[in-house]
PDB file of C-alpha atoms in Angstrom:
ATOM      1  CA  MET A   1       8.561 -51.473-105.637  1.00 51.00           C
ATOM      2  CA  LYS A   2       9.370 -48.396-103.523  1.00 49.00           C
ATOM      3  CA  LYS A   3       7.105 -46.242-105.701  1.00 50.00           C
ATOM      4  CA  LEU A   4       4.249 -48.714-105.270  1.00 42.00           C
ATOM      5  CA  LEU A   5       4.731 -48.765-101.495  1.00 41.00           C
ATOM      6  CA  ALA A   6       4.825 -44.964-101.329  1.00 42.00           C
ATOM      7  CA  PHE A   7       1.716 -44.705-103.520  1.00 41.00           C
ATOM      8  CA  THR A   8      -0.110 -47.260-101.348  1.00 40.00           C
ATOM      9  CA  LEU A   9       0.804 -45.345 -98.218  1.00 40.00           C
ATOM     10  CA  ILE A  10      -0.449 -42.055 -99.713  1.00 41.00           C
ATOM     11  CA  ILE A  11      -3.735 -43.683-100.724  1.00 40.00           C
ATOM     12  CA  ALA A  12      -4.123 -45.322 -97.298  1.00 42.00           C
ATOM     13  CA  ILE A  13      -3.569 -42.050 -95.475  1.00 40.00           C
ATOM     14  CA  SER A  14      -5.879 -40.072 -97.765  1.00 37.00           C
ATOM     15  CA  CYS A  15      -8.607 -42.696 -97.361  1.00 40.00           C
ATOM     16  CA  GLY A  16      -8.350 -42.537 -93.589  1.00 42.00           C
ATOM     17  CA  LEU A  17      -7.008 -46.047 -93.133  1.00 43.00           C
ATOM     18  CA  TYR A  18      -4.599 -44.791 -90.485  1.00 45.00           C
ATOM     19  CA  ALA A  19      -7.163 -43.127 -88.237  1.00 55.00           C
ATOM     20  CA  GLN A  20      -5.264 -43.267 -84.977  1.00 76.00           C
ATOM     21  CA  GLU A  21      -3.392 -40.152 -84.024  1.00 89.00           C
ATOM     22  CA  SER A  22       0.215 -40.489 -82.877  1.00 94.00           C
ATOM     23  CA  ILE A  23       0.912 -38.112 -80.016  1.00 96.00           C
ATOM     24  CA  ASN A  24       3.883 -36.967 -77.969  1.00 96.00           C
ATOM     25  CA  LYS A  25       4.061 -35.967 -74.300  1.00 96.00           C
ATOM     26  CA  ALA A  26       2.982 -32.345 -74.863  1.00 96.00           C
ATOM     27  CA  GLN A  27       0.008 -33.433 -76.983  1.00 97.00           C
ATOM     28  CA  PHE A  28      -0.869 -36.110 -74.419  1.00 97.00           C
ATOM     29  CA  ILE A  29      -0.995 -33.484 -71.660  1.00 96.00           C
ATOM     30  CA  GLU A  30      -3.095 -31.196 -73.868  1.00 96.00           C
ATOM     31  CA  LYS A  31      -5.562 -33.789 -75.203  1.00 95.00           C
ATOM     32  CA  VAL A  32      -5.700 -36.703 -72.772  1.00 96.00           C
ATOM     33  CA  TRP A  33      -4.535 -36.095 -69.207  1.00 96.00           C
ATOM     34  CA  ASP A  34      -2.353 -33.474 -67.525  1.00 95.00           C
ATOM     35  CA  PHE A  35      -0.512 -35.983 -65.354  1.00 94.00           C
ATOM     36  CA  GLU A  36       2.013 -33.350 -64.245  1.00 94.00           C
ATOM     37  CA  ASN A  37      -0.694 -31.374 -62.413  1.00 93.00           C
ATOM     38  CA  TYR A  38      -3.111 -34.213 -61.595  1.00 92.00           C
ATOM     39  CA  LYS A  39      -0.890 -37.040 -60.396  1.00 88.00           C
ATOM     40  CA  ASP A  40      -3.303 -38.907 -58.119  1.00 89.00           C
ATOM     41  CA  ALA A  41      -6.009 -39.773 -60.627  1.00 92.00           C
ATOM     42  CA  ILE A  42      -6.637 -39.685 -64.342  1.00 95.00           C
ATOM     43  CA  LYS A  43      -8.664 -36.590 -65.211  1.00 94.00           C
ATOM     44  CA  LEU A  44      -9.568 -37.235 -68.814  1.00 94.00           C
ATOM     45  CA  LYS A  45      -9.748 -34.109 -70.989  1.00 95.00           C
ATOM     46  CA  SER A  46     -11.518 -35.839 -73.844  1.00 93.00           C
ATOM     47  CA  LYS A  47     -15.305 -35.703 -74.169  1.00 93.00           C
ATOM     48  CA  VAL A  48     -15.295 -39.352 -75.226  1.00 96.00           C
ATOM     49  CA  PRO A  49     -13.486 -42.422 -73.860  1.00 96.00           C
ATOM     50  CA  VAL A  50      -9.883 -42.901 -74.955  1.00 97.00           C
ATOM     51  CA  ILE A  51      -7.830 -45.863 -76.090  1.00 98.00           C
ATOM     52  CA  LEU A  52      -4.063 -45.562 -75.787  1.00 98.00           C
ATOM     53  CA  ASP A  53      -1.996 -47.821 -78.013  1.00 98.00           C
ATOM     54  CA  PHE A  54       1.589 -48.083 -76.783  1.00 98.00           C
ATOM     55  CA  TYR A  55       3.658 -49.381 -79.696  1.00 98.00           C
ATOM     56  CA  ALA A  56       7.071 -49.433 -81.360  1.00 97.00           C
ATOM     57  CA  ASP A  57       7.889 -49.330 -85.057  1.00 96.00           C
ATOM     58  CA  TRP A  58       9.951 -52.538 -84.781  1.00 97.00           C
ATOM     59  CA  CYS A  59       7.169 -54.493 -83.001  1.00 98.00           C
ATOM     60  CA  ARG A  60       5.457 -56.997 -85.320  1.00 98.00           C
ATOM     61  CA  PRO A  61       2.336 -57.497 -83.106  1.00 98.00           C
ATOM     62  CA  CYS A  62       2.021 -53.694 -82.945  1.00 97.00           C
ATOM     63  CA  LYS A  63       1.958 -53.531 -86.733  1.00 97.00           C
ATOM     64  CA  MET A  64      -0.659 -56.295 -86.833  1.00 97.00           C
ATOM     65  CA  LEU A  65      -2.772 -54.378 -84.309  1.00 97.00           C
ATOM     66  CA  GLU A  66      -2.815 -51.102 -86.251  1.00 96.00           C
ATOM     67  CA  PRO A  67      -5.461 -52.092 -88.848  1.00 96.00           C
ATOM     68  CA  GLU A  68      -7.595 -53.649 -86.113  1.00 97.00           C
ATOM     69  CA  LEU A  69      -7.586 -50.350 -84.224  1.00 97.00           C
ATOM     70  CA  THR A  70      -8.286 -48.425 -87.425  1.00 96.00           C
ATOM     71  CA  ALA A  71     -11.364 -50.564 -88.039  1.00 96.00           C
ATOM     72  CA  LEU A  72     -12.409 -50.096 -84.417  1.00 96.00           C
ATOM     73  CA  GLN A  73     -12.048 -46.316 -84.725  1.00 95.00           C
ATOM     74  CA  LYS A  74     -14.353 -46.377 -87.760  1.00 95.00           C
ATOM     75  CA  ASP A  75     -16.938 -48.570 -86.016  1.00 96.00           C
ATOM     76  CA  TYR A  76     -17.064 -46.277 -82.980  1.00 96.00           C
ATOM     77  CA  LYS A  77     -16.636 -42.988 -84.821  1.00 94.00           C
ATOM     78  CA  GLY A  78     -17.483 -40.115 -82.488  1.00 94.00           C
ATOM     79  CA  LYS A  79     -17.832 -42.455 -79.484  1.00 95.00           C
ATOM     80  CA  LEU A  80     -14.128 -42.870 -78.687  1.00 96.00           C
ATOM     81  CA  ILE A  81     -10.716 -41.741 -79.817  1.00 96.00           C
ATOM     82  CA  ILE A  82      -7.546 -43.759 -80.237  1.00 97.00           C
ATOM     83  CA  TYR A  83      -4.115 -42.290 -79.611  1.00 98.00           C
ATOM     84  CA  ARG A  84      -0.862 -44.058 -80.496  1.00 98.00           C
ATOM     85  CA  ILE A  85       2.214 -43.566 -78.353  1.00 98.00           C
ATOM     86  CA  ASN A  86       5.604 -44.642 -79.662  1.00 98.00           C
ATOM     87  CA  VAL A  87       7.446 -46.014 -76.623  1.00 98.00           C
ATOM     88  CA  ASP A  88      10.854 -45.424 -78.191  1.00 97.00           C
ATOM     89  CA  LYS A  89      10.135 -41.709 -78.557  1.00 97.00           C
ATOM     90  CA  GLU A  90       7.984 -41.238 -75.440  1.00 97.00           C
ATOM     91  CA  ARG A  91       9.776 -43.239 -72.757  1.00 97.00           C
ATOM     92  CA  ASN A  92       8.302 -41.154 -69.917  1.00 95.00           C
ATOM     93  CA  LEU A  93       4.727 -41.880 -70.998  1.00 96.00           C
ATOM     94  CA  ALA A  94       5.564 -45.570 -71.404  1.00 97.00           C
ATOM     95  CA  ALA A  95       7.030 -45.603 -67.894  1.00 96.00           C
ATOM     96  CA  LEU A  96       4.036 -43.733 -66.449  1.00 95.00           C
ATOM     97  CA  PHE A  97       1.702 -46.424 -67.809  1.00 96.00           C
ATOM     98  CA  GLN A  98       4.187 -49.252 -67.217  1.00 96.00           C
ATOM     99  CA  ALA A  99       3.963 -50.208 -70.879  1.00 96.00           C
ATOM    100  CA  SER A 100       6.911 -52.581 -70.876  1.00 92.00           C
ATOM    101  CA  SER A 101       5.377 -55.291 -73.085  1.00 96.00           C
ATOM    102  CA  LEU A 102       4.177 -54.368 -76.540  1.00 97.00           C
ATOM    103  CA  PRO A 103       1.632 -53.652 -77.618  1.00 98.00           C
ATOM    104  CA  THR A 104      -0.057 -52.387 -74.460  1.00 98.00           C
ATOM    105  CA  ILE A 105      -3.573 -51.037 -74.930  1.00 98.00           C
ATOM    106  CA  PHE A 106      -5.292 -48.865 -72.322  1.00 98.00           C
ATOM    107  CA  PHE A 107      -9.054 -48.311 -72.262  1.00 98.00           C
ATOM    108  CA  ILE A 108      -9.914 -45.160 -70.282  1.00 97.00           C
ATOM    109  CA  ASP A 109     -13.556 -44.329 -69.640  1.00 96.00           C
ATOM    110  CA  LYS A 110     -14.877 -40.809 -69.000  1.00 93.00           C
ATOM    111  CA  SER A 111     -14.520 -41.186 -65.222  1.00 94.00           C
ATOM    112  CA  GLY A 112     -10.792 -41.864 -65.636  1.00 95.00           C
ATOM    113  CA  THR A 113     -10.952 -45.576 -64.892  1.00 95.00           C
ATOM    114  CA  ALA A 114      -8.262 -47.349 -66.881  1.00 96.00           C
ATOM    115  CA  THR A 115      -8.142 -50.992 -67.909  1.00 96.00           C
ATOM    116  CA  TYR A 116      -5.346 -52.449 -69.986  1.00 97.00           C
ATOM    117  CA  VAL A 117      -4.370 -55.497 -71.987  1.00 98.00           C
ATOM    118  CA  ARG A 118      -1.061 -56.534 -73.435  1.00 97.00           C
ATOM    119  CA  GLY A 119      -0.437 -58.214 -76.747  1.00 97.00           C
ATOM    120  CA  TYR A 120      -2.209 -58.424 -80.074  1.00 98.00           C
ATOM    121  CA  ARG A 121      -6.019 -58.540 -80.099  1.00 97.00           C
ATOM    122  CA  THR A 122      -8.424 -59.047 -82.980  1.00 97.00           C
ATOM    123  CA  LYS A 123     -11.018 -56.438 -83.877  1.00 97.00           C
ATOM    124  CA  GLU A 124     -13.738 -58.606 -82.331  1.00 97.00           C
ATOM    125  CA  GLU A 125     -11.800 -58.922 -79.068  1.00 98.00           C
ATOM    126  CA  LEU A 126     -11.227 -55.172 -79.042  1.00 98.00           C
ATOM    127  CA  LYS A 127     -14.933 -54.515 -79.669  1.00 97.00           C
ATOM    128  CA  GLN A 128     -15.800 -56.713 -76.702  1.00 97.00           C
ATOM    129  CA  MET A 129     -13.396 -54.750 -74.524  1.00 97.00           C
ATOM    130  CA  VAL A 130     -14.727 -51.400 -75.723  1.00 97.00           C
ATOM    131  CA  ASP A 131     -18.298 -52.501 -75.066  1.00 96.00           C
ATOM    132  CA  THR A 132     -17.372 -53.838 -71.622  1.00 95.00           C
ATOM    133  CA  TYR A 133     -14.976 -51.175 -70.359  1.00 95.00           C
ATOM    134  CA  LEU A 134     -16.084 -48.032 -72.174  1.00 95.00           C
ATOM    135  CA  ILE A 135     -19.618 -48.244 -73.550  1.00 87.00           C
ATOM    136  CA  THR A 136     -21.400 -50.406 -70.942  1.00 78.00           C
ATOM    137  CA  ALA A 137     -19.477 -48.786 -68.080  1.00 61.00           C
ATOM    138  CA  LYS A 138     -20.663 -45.395 -69.322  1.00 51.00           C
ATOM    139  CA  LYS A 139     -24.324 -46.519 -69.308  1.00 51.00           C
ATOM    140  CA  ALA A 140     -24.070 -48.055 -65.835  1.00 47.00           C
ATOM    141  CA  LYS A 141     -23.015 -44.776 -64.201  1.00 46.00           C
TER     142      LYS A 141
END
């Protein structure tokens, strides 16, 4: 059984099923927002909108959300990027975003406006949020 699970995981990773990138504080500062130098407002470093998925390995709704976000990443390839932040390893980032309930999902548009939801969401619900908070907001500006 363990061999089958390991083989499945290798296939899933090689096929890109786990498209979200897990990042730590240093990577967050480099790729998303240097909150240590720009404390008053989010100054997004990414050229595309960002989704932050605050999760924990022990969180069942977080595990249910992962494939939904993977599908979303594929649907919006090149139009947004999804980063995963493990709250158990990155407590400072979780505190900065007040991610106390899991999962917490932040949608950050190019202007740095952040909107968040807590709890599991289906792919269709996530698509609606992306279209409302990231894609439509981008066109309106």
